């Protein structure tokens, strides 16, 4: 087994590249090349840390210390409010949350789902209010039911399915700065029983047809809704991620090299839905799983609208979807596939957004899906996943374009894309158009590294940067490793006092602050443990600071703000992550800290006590 490259070897690789990418984190650059200077003091934001040509300081808060407290910790002068926890009704008049998890499936379908993840705030004109779309990625079954997984029943399946999906709620801010839910004609829940339309090249394909839907154009629900993204035409994209764990293949696992194996389908399922819902039993309905793993579009302003699965964007474990306008005004969508050794993608629409909408077409139903190849010299190519291209013919197992999209991972394998260390959230830098995305970690990388994934047993992950020369429609790009997460022993390129691991959520606000959220292994600082956290980075000045730390074992995820950036919405997912029916507060009792209740995923709102811009 080869040793992981040393920092000096990685530095030599970077120095030898033909293109030096501007705008990276100055702190990371200094640490990466072993230079003295700002790395040790970047969190202070002093004049010595200002990189040449940088503009005004974006970070106006002191970095906070690591924490293992069962609480959300913020800098001085900041406060948070729990707005929308699991079980909270989507309108004030809805069914109240039962602390013993005694709510029925019907009640759960009118309440916040579990495992809050990606979300977006859509402002309403003329008021300090808006619609908040919130994803509910998964459930903790031991906490969702009064007796956990014991004595599984159709009612438990129904409640679990109702706790997945999306919430659309209307929220408003009062004169004291507090947020609240209001009665709203827009409020709705999208769950695993919501009729959903299949659109694009895979609609109607034989691989999408089932006994319940012989036409292959409609499916019930959306599943494992991870992160998200807004569109320029004011709709919401929710992304289906880890679908494999909901389907039961049979007592024997799929054969090696099969499509099912490549998509992670196994002989065990942590969700026993298949025992009461045959569509999740692949022995009965082998095509149902093809109908999940897509990007789903939802119109938050029309509660009667049907969600649509946009198959032109490919089928994978979608993390989030970032939409920008291309050179011709077309939709360009960046997406990561959150699995070890999987890929980073983009979709380029076939026509301008305005033209498609004017003619009653979706900007996301026609276009070209590409997958990224990262070369060792810092250049890169977008490889088209188009039927008939080399490796994507009928002789290679792809009968048509629909099969290329239904089996996107195999298509990306065939064209020679670069396997990455769990590519997750992505975001686009304001003004420069550079694309940043997280590679959360990959401890399974034990045999070989490459320039884009430079560490063996990558426990702490890294962040990538792509520069397309301000042309989102380009088929080539330059790239760099923006930073390596972790501690000094792992070769991290962040200040030791701001060490973090497993970057997951990633978002640039309109001012250019890069918000980084974590989910997974965190490095110790001075021998002390730390919970998952959220940091902010000023990429021009080389300044990175810890802003928020969550309760034990939670994931910090989901981020959006009001247009004035004075209210920041963040999700705290599965606090404790170890509760049992016997001891539901094992690991955490946040946010209620009740002696009779249980931990709850929740949306919080962060504000400054002086009413200023969050992070500024």
PDB file of N, CA and C in Angstrom, residues 72-138:
ATOM      1  N   UNK A  72     -26.664  24.774  21.402  1.00  0.00           N
ATOM      2  CA  UNK A  72     -26.138  25.520  20.263  1.00  0.00           C
ATOM      3  C   UNK A  72     -25.357  26.700  20.812  1.00  0.00           C
ATOM      4  N   UNK A  73     -24.089  26.788  20.455  1.00  0.00           N
ATOM      5  CA  UNK A  73     -23.198  27.832  20.974  1.00  0.00           C
ATOM      6  C   UNK A  73     -22.895  28.820  19.856  1.00  0.00           C
ATOM      7  N   UNK A  74     -22.970  30.115  20.167  1.00  0.00           N
ATOM      8  CA  UNK A  74     -22.763  31.193  19.201  1.00  0.00           C
ATOM      9  C   UNK A  74     -21.806  32.230  19.778  1.00  0.00           C
ATOM     10  N   UNK A  75     -21.294  33.132  18.931  1.00  0.00           N
ATOM     11  CA  UNK A  75     -20.429  34.199  19.437  1.00  0.00           C
ATOM     12  C   UNK A  75     -21.208  35.166  20.326  1.00  0.00           C
ATOM     13  N   UNK A  76     -20.494  35.936  21.149  1.00  0.00           N
ATOM     14  CA  UNK A  76     -21.171  36.983  21.932  1.00  0.00           C
ATOM     15  C   UNK A  76     -21.917  37.941  21.011  1.00  0.00           C
ATOM     16  N   UNK A  77     -23.090  38.374  21.464  1.00  0.00           N
ATOM     17  CA  UNK A  77     -23.886  39.295  20.667  1.00  0.00           C
ATOM     18  C   UNK A  77     -24.837  38.620  19.710  1.00  0.00           C
ATOM     19  N   UNK A  78     -24.867  37.275  19.709  1.00  0.00           N
ATOM     20  CA  UNK A  78     -25.775  36.527  18.847  1.00  0.00           C
ATOM     21  C   UNK A  78     -26.740  35.704  19.696  1.00  0.00           C
ATOM     22  N   UNK A  79     -27.886  35.409  19.120  1.00  0.00           N
ATOM     23  CA  UNK A  79     -28.879  34.569  19.788  1.00  0.00           C
ATOM     24  C   UNK A  79     -29.533  33.673  18.755  1.00  0.00           C
ATOM     25  N   UNK A  80     -30.152  32.614  19.216  1.00  0.00           N
ATOM     26  CA  UNK A  80     -30.884  31.733  18.301  1.00  0.00           C
ATOM     27  C   UNK A  80     -32.249  31.427  18.874  1.00  0.00           C
ATOM     28  N   UNK A  81     -33.127  31.073  17.971  1.00  0.00           N
ATOM     29  CA  UNK A  81     -34.502  30.721  18.307  1.00  0.00           C
ATOM     30  C   UNK A  81     -34.841  29.409  17.626  1.00  0.00           C
ATOM     31  N   UNK A  82     -35.411  28.475  18.365  1.00  0.00           N
ATOM     32  CA  UNK A  82     -35.896  27.236  17.756  1.00  0.00           C
ATOM     33  C   UNK A  82     -37.220  27.547  17.077  1.00  0.00           C
ATOM     34  N   UNK A  83     -37.248  27.404  15.755  1.00  0.00           N
ATOM     35  CA  UNK A  83     -38.419  27.814  14.980  1.00  0.00           C
ATOM     36  C   UNK A  83     -39.326  26.655  14.604  1.00  0.00           C
ATOM     37  N   UNK A  84     -38.730  25.535  14.138  1.00  0.00           N
ATOM     38  CA  UNK A  84     -39.541  24.504  13.491  1.00  0.00           C
ATOM     39  C   UNK A  84     -38.943  23.126  13.790  1.00  0.00           C
ATOM     40  N   UNK A  85     -39.185  22.590  14.990  1.00  0.00           N
ATOM     41  CA  UNK A  85     -38.659  21.262  15.322  1.00  0.00           C
ATOM     42  C   UNK A  85     -39.538  20.147  14.785  1.00  0.00           C
ATOM     43  N   UNK A  86     -38.976  18.937  14.726  1.00  0.00           N
ATOM     44  CA  UNK A  86     -39.753  17.764  14.344  1.00  0.00           C
ATOM     45  C   UNK A  86     -41.055  17.716  15.152  1.00  0.00           C
ATOM     46  N   UNK A  87     -42.157  17.475  14.444  1.00  0.00           N
ATOM     47  CA  UNK A  87     -43.460  17.349  15.093  1.00  0.00           C
ATOM     48  C   UNK A  87     -44.219  18.642  15.260  1.00  0.00           C
ATOM     49  N   UNK A  88     -43.576  19.781  14.975  1.00  0.00           N
ATOM     50  CA  UNK A  88     -44.279  21.055  15.086  1.00  0.00           C
ATOM     51  C   UNK A  88     -45.291  21.159  13.950  1.00  0.00           C
ATOM     52  N   UNK A  89     -46.521  21.593  14.211  1.00  0.00           N
ATOM     53  CA  UNK A  89     -47.512  21.691  13.128  1.00  0.00           C
ATOM     54  C   UNK A  89     -47.082  22.724  12.090  1.00  0.00           C
ATOM     55  N   UNK A  90     -47.429  22.476  10.829  1.00  0.00           N
ATOM     56  CA  UNK A  90     -47.017  23.397   9.761  1.00  0.00           C
ATOM     57  C   UNK A  90     -47.845  24.677   9.760  1.00  0.00           C
ATOM     58  N   UNK A  91     -48.957  24.686  10.493  1.00  0.00           N
ATOM     59  CA  UNK A  91     -49.721  25.908  10.772  1.00  0.00           C
ATOM     60  C   UNK A  91     -50.089  25.857  12.252  1.00  0.00           C
ATOM     61  N   UNK A  92     -50.246  27.002  12.897  1.00  0.00           N
ATOM     62  CA  UNK A  92     -50.526  27.000  14.340  1.00  0.00           C
ATOM     63  C   UNK A  92     -51.733  26.178  14.751  1.00  0.00           C
ATOM     64  N   UNK A  93     -52.726  26.057  13.883  1.00  0.00           N
ATOM     65  CA  UNK A  93     -53.932  25.315  14.240  1.00  0.00           C
ATOM     66  C   UNK A  93     -53.789  23.807  14.045  1.00  0.00           C
ATOM     67  N   UNK A  94     -52.634  23.350  13.613  1.00  0.00           N
ATOM     68  CA  UNK A  94     -52.430  21.931  13.338  1.00  0.00           C
ATOM     69  C   UNK A  94     -52.222  21.113  14.595  1.00  0.00           C
ATOM     70  N   UNK A  95     -52.068  19.782  14.441  1.00  0.00           N
ATOM     71  CA  UNK A  95     -51.932  18.895  15.600  1.00  0.00           C
ATOM     72  C   UNK A  95     -50.627  19.127  16.349  1.00  0.00           C
ATOM     73  N   UNK A  96     -50.708  19.232  17.657  1.00  0.00           N
ATOM     74  CA  UNK A  96     -49.542  19.486  18.494  1.00  0.00           C
ATOM     75  C   UNK A  96     -48.662  18.244  18.587  1.00  0.00           C
ATOM     76  N   UNK A  97     -47.387  18.462  18.860  1.00  0.00           N
ATOM     77  CA  UNK A  97     -46.420  17.376  19.019  1.00  0.00           C
ATOM     78  C   UNK A  97     -46.650  16.654  20.336  1.00  0.00           C
ATOM     79  N   UNK A  98     -46.619  15.331  20.288  1.00  0.00           N
ATOM     80  CA  UNK A  98     -46.735  14.504  21.486  1.00  0.00           C
ATOM     81  C   UNK A  98     -45.336  14.105  21.945  1.00  0.00           C
ATOM     82  N   UNK A  99     -44.968  14.481  23.161  1.00  0.00           N
ATOM     83  CA  UNK A  99     -43.615  14.223  23.648  1.00  0.00           C
ATOM     84  C   UNK A  99     -43.280  12.742  23.706  1.00  0.00           C
ATOM     85  N   UNK A 100     -44.286  11.895  23.839  1.00  0.00           N
ATOM     86  CA  UNK A 100     -44.028  10.456  23.895  1.00  0.00           C
ATOM     87  C   UNK A 100     -44.034   9.808  22.520  1.00  0.00           C
ATOM     88  N   UNK A 101     -44.043  10.640  21.455  1.00  0.00           N
ATOM     89  CA  UNK A 101     -44.082  10.171  20.067  1.00  0.00           C
ATOM     90  C   UNK A 101     -45.400   9.477  19.744  1.00  0.00           C
ATOM     91  N   UNK A 102     -46.453   9.859  20.410  1.00  0.00           N
ATOM     92  CA  UNK A 102     -47.741   9.216  20.219  1.00  0.00           C
ATOM     93  C   UNK A 102     -48.564   9.750  19.070  1.00  0.00           C
ATOM     94  N   UNK A 103     -48.033  10.710  18.299  1.00  0.00           N
ATOM     95  CA  UNK A 103     -48.787  11.216  17.152  1.00  0.00           C
ATOM     96  C   UNK A 103     -49.029  10.126  16.122  1.00  0.00           C
ATOM     97  N   UNK A 104     -50.180  10.155  15.485  1.00  0.00           N
ATOM     98  CA  UNK A 104     -50.520   9.189  14.450  1.00  0.00           C
ATOM     99  C   UNK A 104     -49.835   9.548  13.145  1.00  0.00           C
ATOM    100  N   UNK A 105     -49.904   8.660  12.173  1.00  0.00           N
ATOM    101  CA  UNK A 105     -49.372   8.934  10.840  1.00  0.00           C
ATOM    102  C   UNK A 105     -50.097  10.112  10.206  1.00  0.00           C
ATOM    103  N   UNK A 106     -51.421  10.185  10.389  1.00  0.00           N
ATOM    104  CA  UNK A 106     -52.193  11.292   9.817  1.00  0.00           C
ATOM    105  C   UNK A 106     -51.760  12.620  10.421  1.00  0.00           C
ATOM    106  N   UNK A 107     -51.473  12.631  11.720  1.00  0.00           N
ATOM    107  CA  UNK A 107     -51.008  13.857  12.363  1.00  0.00           C
ATOM    108  C   UNK A 107     -49.600  14.213  11.888  1.00  0.00           C
ATOM    109  N   UNK A 108     -48.737  13.202  11.771  1.00  0.00           N
ATOM    110  CA  UNK A 108     -47.379  13.466  11.311  1.00  0.00           C
ATOM    111  C   UNK A 108     -47.367  14.092   9.924  1.00  0.00           C
ATOM    112  N   UNK A 109     -48.310  13.753   9.107  1.00  0.00           N
ATOM    113  CA  UNK A 109     -48.392  14.315   7.759  1.00  0.00           C
ATOM    114  C   UNK A 109     -48.760  15.799   7.755  1.00  0.00           C
ATOM    115  N   UNK A 110     -49.137  16.338   8.923  1.00  0.00           N
ATOM    116  CA  UNK A 110     -49.450  17.765   9.062  1.00  0.00           C
ATOM    117  C   UNK A 110     -48.443  18.465   9.963  1.00  0.00           C
ATOM    118  N   UNK A 111     -47.351  17.782  10.262  1.00  0.00           N
ATOM    119  CA  UNK A 111     -46.321  18.315  11.149  1.00  0.00           C
ATOM    120  C   UNK A 111     -44.966  18.300  10.445  1.00  0.00           C
ATOM    121  N   UNK A 112     -44.005  18.982  11.058  1.00  0.00           N
ATOM    122  CA  UNK A 112     -42.635  18.921  10.560  1.00  0.00           C
ATOM    123  C   UNK A 112     -42.144  17.485  10.559  1.00  0.00           C
ATOM    124  N   UNK A 113     -41.508  17.087   9.451  1.00  0.00           N
ATOM    125  CA  UNK A 113     -40.896  15.774   9.397  1.00  0.00           C
ATOM    126  C   UNK A 113     -39.627  15.737  10.227  1.00  0.00           C
ATOM    127  N   UNK A 114     -38.863  14.673  10.064  1.00  0.00           N
ATOM    128  CA  UNK A 114     -37.675  14.452  10.879  1.00  0.00           C
ATOM    129  C   UNK A 114     -36.420  14.754  10.051  1.00  0.00           C
ATOM    130  N   UNK A 115     -35.286  14.816  10.732  1.00  0.00           N
ATOM    131  CA  UNK A 115     -33.971  14.968  10.100  1.00  0.00           C
ATOM    132  C   UNK A 115     -33.943  16.129   9.098  1.00  0.00           C
ATOM    133  N   UNK A 116     -34.191  17.324   9.603  1.00  0.00           N
ATOM    134  CA  UNK A 116     -34.173  18.537   8.773  1.00  0.00           C
ATOM    135  C   UNK A 116     -32.831  18.653   8.053  1.00  0.00           C
ATOM    136  N   UNK A 117     -32.872  19.009   6.779  1.00  0.00           N
ATOM    137  CA  UNK A 117     -31.631  19.118   5.994  1.00  0.00           C
ATOM    138  C   UNK A 117     -31.671  20.402   5.169  1.00  0.00           C
ATOM    139  N   UNK A 118     -31.506  20.314   3.837  1.00  0.00           N
ATOM    140  CA  UNK A 118     -31.479  21.516   3.020  1.00  0.00           C
ATOM    141  C   UNK A 118     -32.780  22.299   3.105  1.00  0.00           C
ATOM    142  N   UNK A 119     -32.684  23.603   2.838  1.00  0.00           N
ATOM    143  CA  UNK A 119     -33.889  24.447   2.887  1.00  0.00           C
ATOM    144  C   UNK A 119     -33.609  25.738   2.120  1.00  0.00           C
ATOM    145  N   UNK A 120     -34.680  26.510   1.897  1.00  0.00           N
ATOM    146  CA  UNK A 120     -34.536  27.805   1.245  1.00  0.00           C
ATOM    147  C   UNK A 120     -35.658  28.732   1.675  1.00  0.00           C
ATOM    148  N   UNK A 121     -35.307  30.040   1.803  1.00  0.00           N
ATOM    149  CA  UNK A 121     -36.269  31.074   2.185  1.00  0.00           C
ATOM    150  C   UNK A 121     -36.675  31.852   0.940  1.00  0.00           C
ATOM    151  N   UNK A 122     -37.985  31.888   0.666  1.00  0.00           N
ATOM    152  CA  UNK A 122     -38.545  32.647  -0.451  1.00  0.00           C
ATOM    153  C   UNK A 122     -39.300  33.835   0.127  1.00  0.00           C
ATOM    154  N   UNK A 123     -38.777  35.068  -0.018  1.00  0.00           N
ATOM    155  CA  UNK A 123     -39.450  36.221   0.594  1.00  0.00           C
ATOM    156  C   UNK A 123     -40.796  36.510  -0.053  1.00  0.00           C
ATOM    157  N   UNK A 124     -41.713  37.002   0.767  1.00  0.00           N
ATOM    158  CA  UNK A 124     -42.999  37.482   0.287  1.00  0.00           C
ATOM    159  C   UNK A 124     -42.931  38.997   0.227  1.00  0.00           C
ATOM    160  N   UNK A 125     -43.445  39.575  -0.809  1.00  0.00           N
ATOM    161  CA  UNK A 125     -43.314  41.006  -1.042  1.00  0.00           C
ATOM    162  C   UNK A 125     -44.083  41.820  -0.005  1.00  0.00           C
ATOM    163  N   UNK A 126     -43.449  42.935   0.391  1.00  0.00           N
ATOM    164  CA  UNK A 126     -44.139  43.917   1.204  1.00  0.00           C
ATOM    165  C   UNK A 126     -44.221  43.609   2.683  1.00  0.00           C
ATOM    166  N   UNK A 127     -43.696  42.438   3.120  1.00  0.00           N
ATOM    167  CA  UNK A 127     -43.768  42.099   4.536  1.00  0.00           C
ATOM    168  C   UNK A 127     -42.463  41.461   4.983  1.00  0.00           C
ATOM    169  N   UNK A 128     -42.237  41.454   6.284  1.00  0.00           N
ATOM    170  CA  UNK A 128     -41.064  40.771   6.832  1.00  0.00           C
ATOM    171  C   UNK A 128     -41.436  39.311   7.027  1.00  0.00           C
ATOM    172  N   UNK A 129     -41.660  38.657   5.918  1.00  0.00           N
ATOM    173  CA  UNK A 129     -42.140  37.282   5.970  1.00  0.00           C
ATOM    174  C   UNK A 129     -41.705  36.547   4.711  1.00  0.00           C
ATOM    175  N   UNK A 130     -41.921  35.262   4.711  1.00  0.00           N
ATOM    176  CA  UNK A 130     -41.568  34.476   3.548  1.00  0.00           C
ATOM    177  C   UNK A 130     -41.994  33.040   3.704  1.00  0.00           C
ATOM    178  N   UNK A 131     -41.778  32.282   2.632  1.00  0.00           N
ATOM    179  CA  UNK A 131     -42.021  30.842   2.668  1.00  0.00           C
ATOM    180  C   UNK A 131     -40.688  30.147   2.891  1.00  0.00           C
ATOM    181  N   UNK A 132     -40.692  29.197   3.800  1.00  0.00           N
ATOM    182  CA  UNK A 132     -39.501  28.417   4.092  1.00  0.00           C
ATOM    183  C   UNK A 132     -39.778  26.975   3.678  1.00  0.00           C
ATOM    184  N   UNK A 133     -38.981  26.488   2.722  1.00  0.00           N
ATOM    185  CA  UNK A 133     -39.055  25.082   2.324  1.00  0.00           C
ATOM    186  C   UNK A 133     -37.977  24.325   3.082  1.00  0.00           C
ATOM    187  N   UNK A 134     -38.358  23.246   3.746  1.00  0.00           N
ATOM    188  CA  UNK A 134     -37.428  22.483   4.588  1.00  0.00           C
ATOM    189  C   UNK A 134     -37.479  21.018   4.189  1.00  0.00           C
ATOM    190  N   UNK A 135     -36.318  20.431   3.898  1.00  0.00           N
ATOM    191  CA  UNK A 135     -36.230  19.000   3.604  1.00  0.00           C
ATOM    192  C   UNK A 135     -36.227  18.176   4.883  1.00  0.00           C
ATOM    193  N   UNK A 136     -36.808  16.991   4.802  1.00  0.00           N
ATOM    194  CA  UNK A 136     -36.765  16.014   5.897  1.00  0.00           C
ATOM    195  C   UNK A 136     -36.145  14.737   5.341  1.00  0.00           C
ATOM    196  N   UNK A 137     -34.870  14.579   5.626  1.00  0.00           N
ATOM    197  CA  UNK A 137     -34.088  13.567   4.933  1.00  0.00           C
ATOM    198  C   UNK A 137     -34.416  12.145   5.348  1.00  0.00           C
ATOM    199  N   UNK A 138     -34.546  11.898   6.642  1.00  0.00           N
ATOM    200  CA  UNK A 138     -34.676  10.530   7.130  1.00  0.00           C
ATOM    201  C   UNK A 138     -35.408  10.558   8.470  1.00  0.00           C
TER     202      UNK A 138
END
